[in-house]
Short mmCIF file of C-alpha atoms in Angstrom, two decimals:
data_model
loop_
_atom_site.label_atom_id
_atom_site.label_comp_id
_atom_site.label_asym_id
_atom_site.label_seq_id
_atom_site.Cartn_x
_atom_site.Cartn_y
_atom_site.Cartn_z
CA UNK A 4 0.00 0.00 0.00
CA UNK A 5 1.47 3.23 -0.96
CA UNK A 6 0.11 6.99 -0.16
CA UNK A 7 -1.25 8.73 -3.31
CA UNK A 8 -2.57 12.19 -3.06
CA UNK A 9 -5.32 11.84 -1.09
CA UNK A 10 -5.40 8.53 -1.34
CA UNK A 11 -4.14 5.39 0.16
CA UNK A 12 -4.18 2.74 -2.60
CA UNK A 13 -3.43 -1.37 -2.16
CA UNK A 14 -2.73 -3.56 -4.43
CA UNK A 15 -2.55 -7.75 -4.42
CA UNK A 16 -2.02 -10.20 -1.14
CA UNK A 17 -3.32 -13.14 -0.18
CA UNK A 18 -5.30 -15.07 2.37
CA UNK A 19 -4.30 -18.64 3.39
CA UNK A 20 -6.54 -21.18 5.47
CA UNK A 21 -6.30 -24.55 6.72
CA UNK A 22 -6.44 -26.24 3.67
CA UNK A 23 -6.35 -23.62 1.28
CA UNK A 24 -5.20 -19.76 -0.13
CA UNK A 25 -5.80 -17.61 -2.68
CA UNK A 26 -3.40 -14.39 -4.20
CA UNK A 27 -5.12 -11.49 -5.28
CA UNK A 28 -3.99 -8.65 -8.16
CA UNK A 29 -6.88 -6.32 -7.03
CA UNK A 30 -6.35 -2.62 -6.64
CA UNK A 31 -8.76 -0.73 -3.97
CA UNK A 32 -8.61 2.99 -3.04
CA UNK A 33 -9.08 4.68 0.19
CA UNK A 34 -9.94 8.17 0.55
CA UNK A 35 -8.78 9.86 3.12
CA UNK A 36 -10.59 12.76 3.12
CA UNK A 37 -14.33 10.05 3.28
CA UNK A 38 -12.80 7.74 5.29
CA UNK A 39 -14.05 5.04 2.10
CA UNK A 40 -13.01 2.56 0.00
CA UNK A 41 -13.38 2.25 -3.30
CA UNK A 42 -12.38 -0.70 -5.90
CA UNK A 43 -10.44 0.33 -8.68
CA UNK A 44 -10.71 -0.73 -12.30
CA UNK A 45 -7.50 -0.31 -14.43
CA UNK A 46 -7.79 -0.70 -18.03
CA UNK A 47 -4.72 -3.25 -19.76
CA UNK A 48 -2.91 -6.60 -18.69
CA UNK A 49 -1.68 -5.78 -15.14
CA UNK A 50 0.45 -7.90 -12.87
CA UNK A 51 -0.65 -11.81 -12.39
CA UNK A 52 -1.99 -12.17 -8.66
CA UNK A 53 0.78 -12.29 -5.97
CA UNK A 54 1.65 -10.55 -2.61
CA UNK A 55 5.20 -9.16 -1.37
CA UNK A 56 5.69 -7.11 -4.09
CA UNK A 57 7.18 -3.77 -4.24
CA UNK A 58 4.95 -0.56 -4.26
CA UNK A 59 6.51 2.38 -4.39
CA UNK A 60 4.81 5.91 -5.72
CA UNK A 61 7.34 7.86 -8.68
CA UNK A 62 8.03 11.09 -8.30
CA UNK A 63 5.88 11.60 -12.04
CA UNK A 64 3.13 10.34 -9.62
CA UNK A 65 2.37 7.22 -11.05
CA UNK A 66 3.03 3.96 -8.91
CA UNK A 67 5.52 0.79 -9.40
CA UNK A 68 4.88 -2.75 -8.78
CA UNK A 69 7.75 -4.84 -9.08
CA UNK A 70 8.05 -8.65 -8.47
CA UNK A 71 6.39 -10.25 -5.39
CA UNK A 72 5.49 -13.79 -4.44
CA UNK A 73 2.76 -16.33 -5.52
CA UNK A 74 2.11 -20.09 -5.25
CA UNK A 75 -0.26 -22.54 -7.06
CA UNK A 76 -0.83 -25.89 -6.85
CA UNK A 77 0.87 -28.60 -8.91
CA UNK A 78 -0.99 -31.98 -7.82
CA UNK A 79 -2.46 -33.17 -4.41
CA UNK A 80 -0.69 -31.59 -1.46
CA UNK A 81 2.24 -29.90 -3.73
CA UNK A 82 2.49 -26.13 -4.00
CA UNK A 83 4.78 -24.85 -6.33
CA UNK A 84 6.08 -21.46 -5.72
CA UNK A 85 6.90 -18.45 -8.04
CA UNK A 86 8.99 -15.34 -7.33
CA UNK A 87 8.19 -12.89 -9.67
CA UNK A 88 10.87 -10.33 -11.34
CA UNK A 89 8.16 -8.73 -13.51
CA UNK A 90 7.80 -5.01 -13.04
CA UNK A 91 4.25 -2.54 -13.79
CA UNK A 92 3.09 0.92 -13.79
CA UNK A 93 -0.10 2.01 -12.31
CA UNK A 94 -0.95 5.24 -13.77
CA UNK A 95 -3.84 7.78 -13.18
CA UNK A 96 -5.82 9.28 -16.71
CA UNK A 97 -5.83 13.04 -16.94
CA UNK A 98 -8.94 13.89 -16.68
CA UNK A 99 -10.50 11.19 -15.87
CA UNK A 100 -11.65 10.56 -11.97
CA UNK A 101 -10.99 7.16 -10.81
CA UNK A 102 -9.53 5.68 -13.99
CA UNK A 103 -6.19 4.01 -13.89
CA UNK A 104 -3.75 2.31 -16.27
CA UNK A 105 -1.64 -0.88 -16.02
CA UNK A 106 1.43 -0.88 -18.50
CA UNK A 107 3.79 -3.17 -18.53
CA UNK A 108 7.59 -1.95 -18.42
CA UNK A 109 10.85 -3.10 -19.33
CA UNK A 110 13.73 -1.35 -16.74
CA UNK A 111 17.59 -1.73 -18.25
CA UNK A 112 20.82 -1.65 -15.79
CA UNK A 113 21.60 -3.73 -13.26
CA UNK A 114 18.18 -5.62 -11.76
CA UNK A 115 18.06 -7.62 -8.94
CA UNK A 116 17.48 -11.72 -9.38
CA UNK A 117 14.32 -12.73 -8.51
CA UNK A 118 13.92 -13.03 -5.21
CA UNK A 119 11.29 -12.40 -2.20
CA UNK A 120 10.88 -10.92 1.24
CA UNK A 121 12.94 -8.10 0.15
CA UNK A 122 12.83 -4.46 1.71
CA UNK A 123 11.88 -1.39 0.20
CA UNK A 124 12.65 2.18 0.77
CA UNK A 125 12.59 5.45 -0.68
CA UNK A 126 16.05 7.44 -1.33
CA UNK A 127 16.54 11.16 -0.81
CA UNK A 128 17.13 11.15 -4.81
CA UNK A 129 13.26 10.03 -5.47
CA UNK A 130 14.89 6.73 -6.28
CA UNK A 131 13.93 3.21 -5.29
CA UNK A 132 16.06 1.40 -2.88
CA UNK A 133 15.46 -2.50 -2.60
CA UNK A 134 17.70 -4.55 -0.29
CA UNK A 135 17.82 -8.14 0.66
CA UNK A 136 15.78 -11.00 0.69
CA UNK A 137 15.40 -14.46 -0.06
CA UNK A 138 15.48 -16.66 -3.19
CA UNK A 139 13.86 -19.93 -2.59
CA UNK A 140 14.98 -23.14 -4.48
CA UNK A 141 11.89 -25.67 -4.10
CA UNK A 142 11.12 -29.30 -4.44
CA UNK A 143 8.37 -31.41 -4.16
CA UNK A 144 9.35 -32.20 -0.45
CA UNK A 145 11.90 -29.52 0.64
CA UNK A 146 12.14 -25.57 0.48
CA UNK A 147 15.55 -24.35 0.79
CA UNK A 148 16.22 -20.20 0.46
CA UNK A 149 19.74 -18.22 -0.22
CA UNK A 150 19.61 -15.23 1.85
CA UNK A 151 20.60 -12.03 0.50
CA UNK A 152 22.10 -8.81 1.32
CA UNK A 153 22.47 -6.87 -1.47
CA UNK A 154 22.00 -3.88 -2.46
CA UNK A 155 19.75 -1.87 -5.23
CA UNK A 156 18.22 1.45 -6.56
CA UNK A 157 15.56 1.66 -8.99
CA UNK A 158 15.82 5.21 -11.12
CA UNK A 159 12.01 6.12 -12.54
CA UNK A 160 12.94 8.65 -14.35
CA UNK A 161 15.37 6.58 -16.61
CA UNK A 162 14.00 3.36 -15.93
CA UNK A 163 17.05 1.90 -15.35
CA UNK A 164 17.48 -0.42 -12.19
CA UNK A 165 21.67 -0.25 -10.97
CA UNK A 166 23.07 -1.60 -7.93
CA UNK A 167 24.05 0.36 -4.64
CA UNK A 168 28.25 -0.21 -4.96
CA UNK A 169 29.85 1.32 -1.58
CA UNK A 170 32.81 2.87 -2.11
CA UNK A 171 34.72 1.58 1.39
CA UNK A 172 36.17 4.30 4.03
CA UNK A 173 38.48 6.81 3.40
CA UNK A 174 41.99 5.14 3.69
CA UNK A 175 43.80 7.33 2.00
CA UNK A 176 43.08 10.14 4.69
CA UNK A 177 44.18 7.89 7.62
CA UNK A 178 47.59 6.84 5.11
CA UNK A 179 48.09 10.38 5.33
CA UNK A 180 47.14 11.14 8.96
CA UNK A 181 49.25 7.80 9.90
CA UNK A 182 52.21 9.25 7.98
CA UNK A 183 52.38 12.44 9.80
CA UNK A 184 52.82 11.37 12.91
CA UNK A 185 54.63 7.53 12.27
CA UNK A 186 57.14 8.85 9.44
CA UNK A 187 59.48 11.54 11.38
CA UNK A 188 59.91 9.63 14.19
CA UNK A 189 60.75 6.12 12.08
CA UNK A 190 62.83 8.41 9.99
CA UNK A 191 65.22 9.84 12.61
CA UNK A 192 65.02 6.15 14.19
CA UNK A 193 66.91 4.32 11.21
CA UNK A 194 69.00 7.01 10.82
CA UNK A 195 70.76 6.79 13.64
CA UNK A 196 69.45 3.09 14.65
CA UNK A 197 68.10 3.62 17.81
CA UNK A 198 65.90 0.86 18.95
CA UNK A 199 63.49 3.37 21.28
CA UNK A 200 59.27 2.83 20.87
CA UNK A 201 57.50 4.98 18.59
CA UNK A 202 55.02 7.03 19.13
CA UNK A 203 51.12 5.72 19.27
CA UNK A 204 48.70 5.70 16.49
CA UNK A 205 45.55 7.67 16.27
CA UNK A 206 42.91 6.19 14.67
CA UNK A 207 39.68 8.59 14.00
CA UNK A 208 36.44 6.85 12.82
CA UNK A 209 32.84 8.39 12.89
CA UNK A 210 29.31 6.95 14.40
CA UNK A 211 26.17 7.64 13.52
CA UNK A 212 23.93 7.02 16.43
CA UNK A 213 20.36 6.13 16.59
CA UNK A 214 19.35 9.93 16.60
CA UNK A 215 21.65 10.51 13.22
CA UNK A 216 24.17 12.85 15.67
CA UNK A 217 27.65 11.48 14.05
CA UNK A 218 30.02 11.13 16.67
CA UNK A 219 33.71 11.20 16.40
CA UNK A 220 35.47 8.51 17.86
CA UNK A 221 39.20 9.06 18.64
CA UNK A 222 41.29 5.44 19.12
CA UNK A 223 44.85 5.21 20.39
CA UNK A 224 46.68 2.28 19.44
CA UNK A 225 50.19 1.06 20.71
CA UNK A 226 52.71 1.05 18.20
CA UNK A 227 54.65 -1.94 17.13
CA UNK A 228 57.27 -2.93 18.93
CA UNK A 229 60.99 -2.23 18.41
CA UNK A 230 62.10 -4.98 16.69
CA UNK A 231 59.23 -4.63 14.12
CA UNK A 232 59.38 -2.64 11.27
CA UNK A 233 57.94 1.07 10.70
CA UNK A 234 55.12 0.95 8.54
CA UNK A 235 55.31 2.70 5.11
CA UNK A 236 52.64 5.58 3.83
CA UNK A 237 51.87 2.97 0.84
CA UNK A 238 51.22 0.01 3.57
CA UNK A 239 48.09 -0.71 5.53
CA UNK A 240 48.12 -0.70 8.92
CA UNK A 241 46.02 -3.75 11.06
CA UNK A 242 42.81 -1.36 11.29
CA UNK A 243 42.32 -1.29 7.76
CA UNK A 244 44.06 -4.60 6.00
CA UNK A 245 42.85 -7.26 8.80
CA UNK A 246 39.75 -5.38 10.26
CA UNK A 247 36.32 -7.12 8.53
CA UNK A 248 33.96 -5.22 6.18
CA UNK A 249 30.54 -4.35 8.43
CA UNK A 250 27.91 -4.95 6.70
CA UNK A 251 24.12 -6.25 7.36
CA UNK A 252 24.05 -10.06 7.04
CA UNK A 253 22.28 -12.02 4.63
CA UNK A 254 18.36 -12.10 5.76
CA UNK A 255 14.17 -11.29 4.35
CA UNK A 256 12.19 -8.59 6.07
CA UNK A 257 13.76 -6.36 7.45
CA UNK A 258 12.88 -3.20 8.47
CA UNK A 259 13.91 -0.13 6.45
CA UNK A 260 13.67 3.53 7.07
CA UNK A 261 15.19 7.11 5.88
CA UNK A 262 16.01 9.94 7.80
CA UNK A 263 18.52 12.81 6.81
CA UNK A 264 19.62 11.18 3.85
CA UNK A 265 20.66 8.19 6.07
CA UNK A 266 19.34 4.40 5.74
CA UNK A 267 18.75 2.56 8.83
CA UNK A 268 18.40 -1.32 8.35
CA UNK A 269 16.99 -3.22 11.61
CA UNK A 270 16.45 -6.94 12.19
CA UNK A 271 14.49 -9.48 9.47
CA UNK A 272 15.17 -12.98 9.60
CA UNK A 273 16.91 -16.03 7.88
CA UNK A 274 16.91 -19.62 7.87
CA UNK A 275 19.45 -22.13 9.59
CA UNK A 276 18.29 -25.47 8.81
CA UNK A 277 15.18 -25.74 9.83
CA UNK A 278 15.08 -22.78 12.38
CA UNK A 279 14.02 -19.65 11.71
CA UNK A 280 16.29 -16.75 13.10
CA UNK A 281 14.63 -13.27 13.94
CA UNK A 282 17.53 -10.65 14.43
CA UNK A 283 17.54 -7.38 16.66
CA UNK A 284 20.74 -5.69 14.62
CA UNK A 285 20.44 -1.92 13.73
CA UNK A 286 22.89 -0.53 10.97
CA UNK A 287 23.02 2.44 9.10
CA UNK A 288 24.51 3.83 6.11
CA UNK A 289 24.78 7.31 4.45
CA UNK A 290 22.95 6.90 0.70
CA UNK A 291 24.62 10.55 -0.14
CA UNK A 292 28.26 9.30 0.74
CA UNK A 293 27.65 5.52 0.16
CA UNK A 294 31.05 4.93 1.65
CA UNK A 295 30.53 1.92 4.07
CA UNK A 296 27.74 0.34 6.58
CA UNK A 297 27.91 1.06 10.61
CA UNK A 298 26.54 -0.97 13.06
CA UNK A 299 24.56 0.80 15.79
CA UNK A 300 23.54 -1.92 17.30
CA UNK A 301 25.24 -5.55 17.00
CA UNK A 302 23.40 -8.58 17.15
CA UNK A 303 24.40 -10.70 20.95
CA UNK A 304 24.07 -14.02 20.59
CA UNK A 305 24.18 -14.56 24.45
CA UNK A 306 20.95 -13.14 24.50
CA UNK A 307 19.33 -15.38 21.39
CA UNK A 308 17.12 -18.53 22.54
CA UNK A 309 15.12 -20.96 20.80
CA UNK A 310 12.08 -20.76 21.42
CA UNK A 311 9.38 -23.43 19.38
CA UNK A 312 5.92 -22.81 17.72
CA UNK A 313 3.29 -24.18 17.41
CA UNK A 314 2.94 -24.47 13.47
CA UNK A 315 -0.09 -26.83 13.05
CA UNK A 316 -3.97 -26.92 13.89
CA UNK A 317 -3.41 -29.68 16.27
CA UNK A 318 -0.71 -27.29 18.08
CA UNK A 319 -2.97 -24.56 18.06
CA UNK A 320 -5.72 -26.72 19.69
CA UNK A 321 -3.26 -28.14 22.22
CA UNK A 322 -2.37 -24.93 23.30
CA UNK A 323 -5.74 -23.35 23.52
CA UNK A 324 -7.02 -26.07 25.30
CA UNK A 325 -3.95 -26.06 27.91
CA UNK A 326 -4.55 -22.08 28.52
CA UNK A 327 -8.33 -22.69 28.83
CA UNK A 328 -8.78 -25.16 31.02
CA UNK A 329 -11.57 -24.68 33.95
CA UNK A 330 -10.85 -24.97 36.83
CA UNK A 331 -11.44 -27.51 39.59
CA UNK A 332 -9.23 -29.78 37.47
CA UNK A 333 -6.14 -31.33 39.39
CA UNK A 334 -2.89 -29.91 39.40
CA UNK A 335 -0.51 -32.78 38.82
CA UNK A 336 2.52 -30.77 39.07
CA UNK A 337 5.70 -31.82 40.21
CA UNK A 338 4.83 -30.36 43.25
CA UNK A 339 6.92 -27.35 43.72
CA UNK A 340 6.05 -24.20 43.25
CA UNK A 341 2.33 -24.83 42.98
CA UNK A 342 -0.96 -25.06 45.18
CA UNK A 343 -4.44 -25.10 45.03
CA UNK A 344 -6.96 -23.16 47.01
CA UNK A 345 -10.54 -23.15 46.67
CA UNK A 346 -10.13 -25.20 43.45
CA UNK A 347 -8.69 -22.50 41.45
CA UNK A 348 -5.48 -23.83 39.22
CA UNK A 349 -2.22 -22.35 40.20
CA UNK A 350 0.51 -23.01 37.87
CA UNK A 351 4.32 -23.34 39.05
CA UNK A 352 5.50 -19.87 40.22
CA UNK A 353 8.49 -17.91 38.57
CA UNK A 354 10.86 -17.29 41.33
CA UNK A 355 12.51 -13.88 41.34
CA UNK A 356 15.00 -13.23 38.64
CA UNK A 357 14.70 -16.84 37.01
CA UNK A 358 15.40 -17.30 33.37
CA UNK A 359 13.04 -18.85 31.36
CA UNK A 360 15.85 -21.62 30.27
CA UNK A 361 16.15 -21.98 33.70
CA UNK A 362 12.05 -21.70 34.35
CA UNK A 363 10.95 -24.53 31.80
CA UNK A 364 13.46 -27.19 32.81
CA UNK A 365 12.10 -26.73 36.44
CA UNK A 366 8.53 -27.21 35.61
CA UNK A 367 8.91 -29.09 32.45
CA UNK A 368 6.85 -32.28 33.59
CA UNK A 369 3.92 -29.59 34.97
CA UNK A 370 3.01 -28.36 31.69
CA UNK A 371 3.51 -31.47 29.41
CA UNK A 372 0.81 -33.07 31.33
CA UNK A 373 -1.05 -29.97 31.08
CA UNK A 374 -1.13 -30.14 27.41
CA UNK A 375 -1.16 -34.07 27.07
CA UNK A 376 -5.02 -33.59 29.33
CA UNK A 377 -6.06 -31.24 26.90
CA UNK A 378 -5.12 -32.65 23.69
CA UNK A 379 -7.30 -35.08 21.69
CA UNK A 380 -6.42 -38.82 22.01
CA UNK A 381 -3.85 -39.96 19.58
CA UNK A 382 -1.75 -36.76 19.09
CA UNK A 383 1.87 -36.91 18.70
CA UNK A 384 4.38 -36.41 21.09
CA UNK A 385 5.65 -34.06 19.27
CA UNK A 386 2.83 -32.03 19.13
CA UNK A 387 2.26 -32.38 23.13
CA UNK A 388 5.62 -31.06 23.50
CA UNK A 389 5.65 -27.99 21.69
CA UNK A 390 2.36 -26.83 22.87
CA UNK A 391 3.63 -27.66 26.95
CA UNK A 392 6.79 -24.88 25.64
CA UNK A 393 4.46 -22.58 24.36
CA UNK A 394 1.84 -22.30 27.34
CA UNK A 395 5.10 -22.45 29.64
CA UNK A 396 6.63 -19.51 27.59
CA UNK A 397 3.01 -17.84 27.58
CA UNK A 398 2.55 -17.70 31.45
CA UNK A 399 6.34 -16.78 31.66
CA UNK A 400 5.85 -13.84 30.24
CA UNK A 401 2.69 -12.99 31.47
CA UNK A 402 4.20 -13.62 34.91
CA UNK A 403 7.48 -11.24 33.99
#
C-alpha cells in the first residue's frame, strides 16, 4: 500500500486457510478525506496475482509494482512457488476521476534476481532502494532459500534499475594522517638506529547514532614494537588490512527507514536449517556518501534462545485447550512451586530473577501433562511437547 494524493491505494495479497489460499492482483482505493473505500478498475494486462511485491509511488506520480510472491498448486498436497521479477506501472488518466492504467515496463541496468521478502525504501534522490531477501529453491518435499544482502536502486525517471556499490572508508586520509605522525619519528630512528618505541597511532572513525548525531570517535593504538618494522605511507596498517567489512548479514524482512539522507536497516530474519532466526541488529549507512555500513547496534548471541511454535492446527488446539482449562481440574505438578486453594489452578511460580531456560526445565513435567489432558487422544508427542513450551513460555511472560 502506498500513499497517493489523497489517497491510500493497495494492491494484491493473499489469504491462506487450513487447507487452502488464494493471491489477489486487485487494486482498492481509500480516501482519506471520506474515510471510504473504493475498488479500482484499471484498463490493460496488469500484474498476475501475488503478494510481497514492491509498491513504491514515482516522483511523475504514477506507482511501481515490481516482483512479489505467488504459489499454485501442482498436484495433491504440492504447492509450487513463483517469485516474480516482472515489473508494472499504475498510472492515473488526466482527466479522468478514478480511472487508472496498467502498463507493462521493461527497466535496463543492473536488476536484482528474482527473489522475495525483500525491503523497500525510498532514497533522498526520489529513487527506489530495494535490499535483501530471499530466493527460494523448491522441491516437491523440501524448500531451501539463499539469503541475500544486497543492495539496489531503482531510477524512474530513466528506468534503469543499478546496484548500490559502496565505495569503502576513506583510507587514503588515515595513510596520510598515519604518515604524519609515524614517518618523522621512524625516519630519525633508522638514521641513527636507535631501537626506542614509537610514538602511538591515532585512529579517527565516525558513528552515527540512533538519533543521526555522528560522533567522532578518537582510538589510540600502541605502536609496534621495536624490533618490528615502521610501517610505510603505501602500507596498511592492522585497522584497515585485517579489520572485517561491516555490513548487514544475509536475511528477508527487514525493516527499512530514511532519515537525513541516512538508511537505517533493523532486524528481518533467515533460515538455519530448519530454524528460523529473527535478528535485533540496527545498521546504518549514508545513501549521499555511500562509503561503508555502521553498526549501531550488534546482534548478541548470548541473549538469542530458541524458542518453538506451534505451526499446526493440532498445536494450536493443544495450546488453547492447555490455557483454557476450567478450573477444579487437578494440578498434577511436580509439586513445587504450585498449590491449590478453593479449586482454582495455580501453575508453578516464577521465582525472582529466574530465566526462562532456567524456568521450563524446572517445571517441564507440569506443563507437558497440562497439554497431554487437553489434547485429543492420539496426538503426537511431538505435538504435546511444543504446545507444553508454548503455554510455559506464555505464562512466563505474562508472569514477567
Amino acid at each position: 500500500m502506498v500513499a497517493w494524493k489523497r489517497q491510500l491505494i493497495l494492491f494484491g495479497g493473499f489469504h491462506e486457510s487450513t487447507r487452502d489460499y488464494i493471491y489477489y492482483n486487485d487494486v482498492y482505493a481509500f480516501n482519506l478525506d471520506t474515510f471510504t473505500w473504493s475498488k479500482l478498475s484499471p484498463s490493460g494486462t496488469g500484474p498476475t496475482p501475488r503478494s510481497g511485491c514492491q509498491m513504491t509511488v514515482t516522483p511523475q506520480g504514477s506507482i511501481v509494482i515490481y516482483g512479489g510472491y505467488s504459489k499454485q498448486r501442482v498436484k495433491k498436497d504440492v504447492d509450487r512457488g513463483t517469485q516474480h521479477a516482472d515489473m508494472f506501472l499504475l498510472k492515473s488518466e488526466e482527466g479522468g476521476e478514478g480511472r487508472w492504467t496498467w502498463t507493462r515496463i521493461n527497466p535496463s541496468g543492473a536488476k536484482p534476481s528474482p527473489r522475495s521478502g525483500f525491503s523497500v525504501a525510498v532514497a533522498p534522490n526520489h529513487q527506489t532502494l530495494l535490499f535483501g531477501g530471499v530466493c527460494d529453491e523448491e522441491e516437491e518435499e523440501s524448500l531451501q532459500g539463499d539469503f541475500l544482502n544486497d543492495l539496489y536502486f531503482y531510477d524512474a525517471a530513466k528506468n534503469r534499475w543499478f546496484a548500490g556499490q559502496l565505495k569503502g572508508p576513506k583510507l587514503e586520509k588515515r595513510k596520510r594522517r598515519r604518515g604524519k605522525k609515524v614517518e618523522p619519528e621512524g625516519a630519525d630512528k633508522q638514521e641513527s638506529g636507535g631501537a626506542s618505541t614509537q610514538a602511538p597511532l591515532e585512529v579517527v572513525r565516525e558513528v552515527v547514532a540512533e538519533d543521526g548525531t555522528v560522533v567522532t570517535i578518537k582510538q589510540v593504538l600502541s605502536a609496534p614494537s621495536p624490533a618490528g618494522r615502521p610501517q610505510s605511507d603505501e602500507e596498511d596498517g592492522p585497522d584497515e588490512a585485517e579489520s572485517p567489512t561491516i555490513e548487514p548479514s544475509p536475511r528477508s524482512n527487514a525493516m527499512l527507514a530514511v532519515k537525513h539522507g541516512r538508511l537505517y536497516l533493523y532486524g528481518g530474519m533467515f533460515e538455519a536449517g530448519d530454524r528460523q532466526v529473527t535478528l535485533s541488529d540496527l545498521y546504518c549507512l549514508d545513501l549521499h556518501k555511500m562509503e561503508e555500513w555502521t553498526a549501531l547496534v550488534e546482534m548478541d548471541p548470548e541473549t538469542q534462545e530458541w524458542l518453538e511454535e506451534t505451526d499446526s492446527e493440532e498445536d494450536s488446539d493443544a495450546v488453547e485447550g492447555a490455557e483454557g482449562r476450567g478450573e477444579d481440574e487437578e494440578d498434577e505438578d511436580s509439586g513445587e512451586d504450585s498449590s491449590e486453594e478453593g479449586g482454582e489452578q495455580h501453575h508453578p511460580l516464577v521465582r525472582p530473577g529466574e530465566q526462562f531456560a532456567d524456568y521450563l526445565p524446572r517445571t517441564e513435567q507440569y506443563w507437558v501433562q497440562l497439554a497431554r489432558d487437553a489434547t485429543r487422544p492420539g496426538a503426537q508427542e511431538k505435538s504435546v511437547l511444543r504446545a507444553a513450551h508454548a503455554t510455559a513460555r506464555a505464562f512466563f511472560d505474562d508472569s514477567a
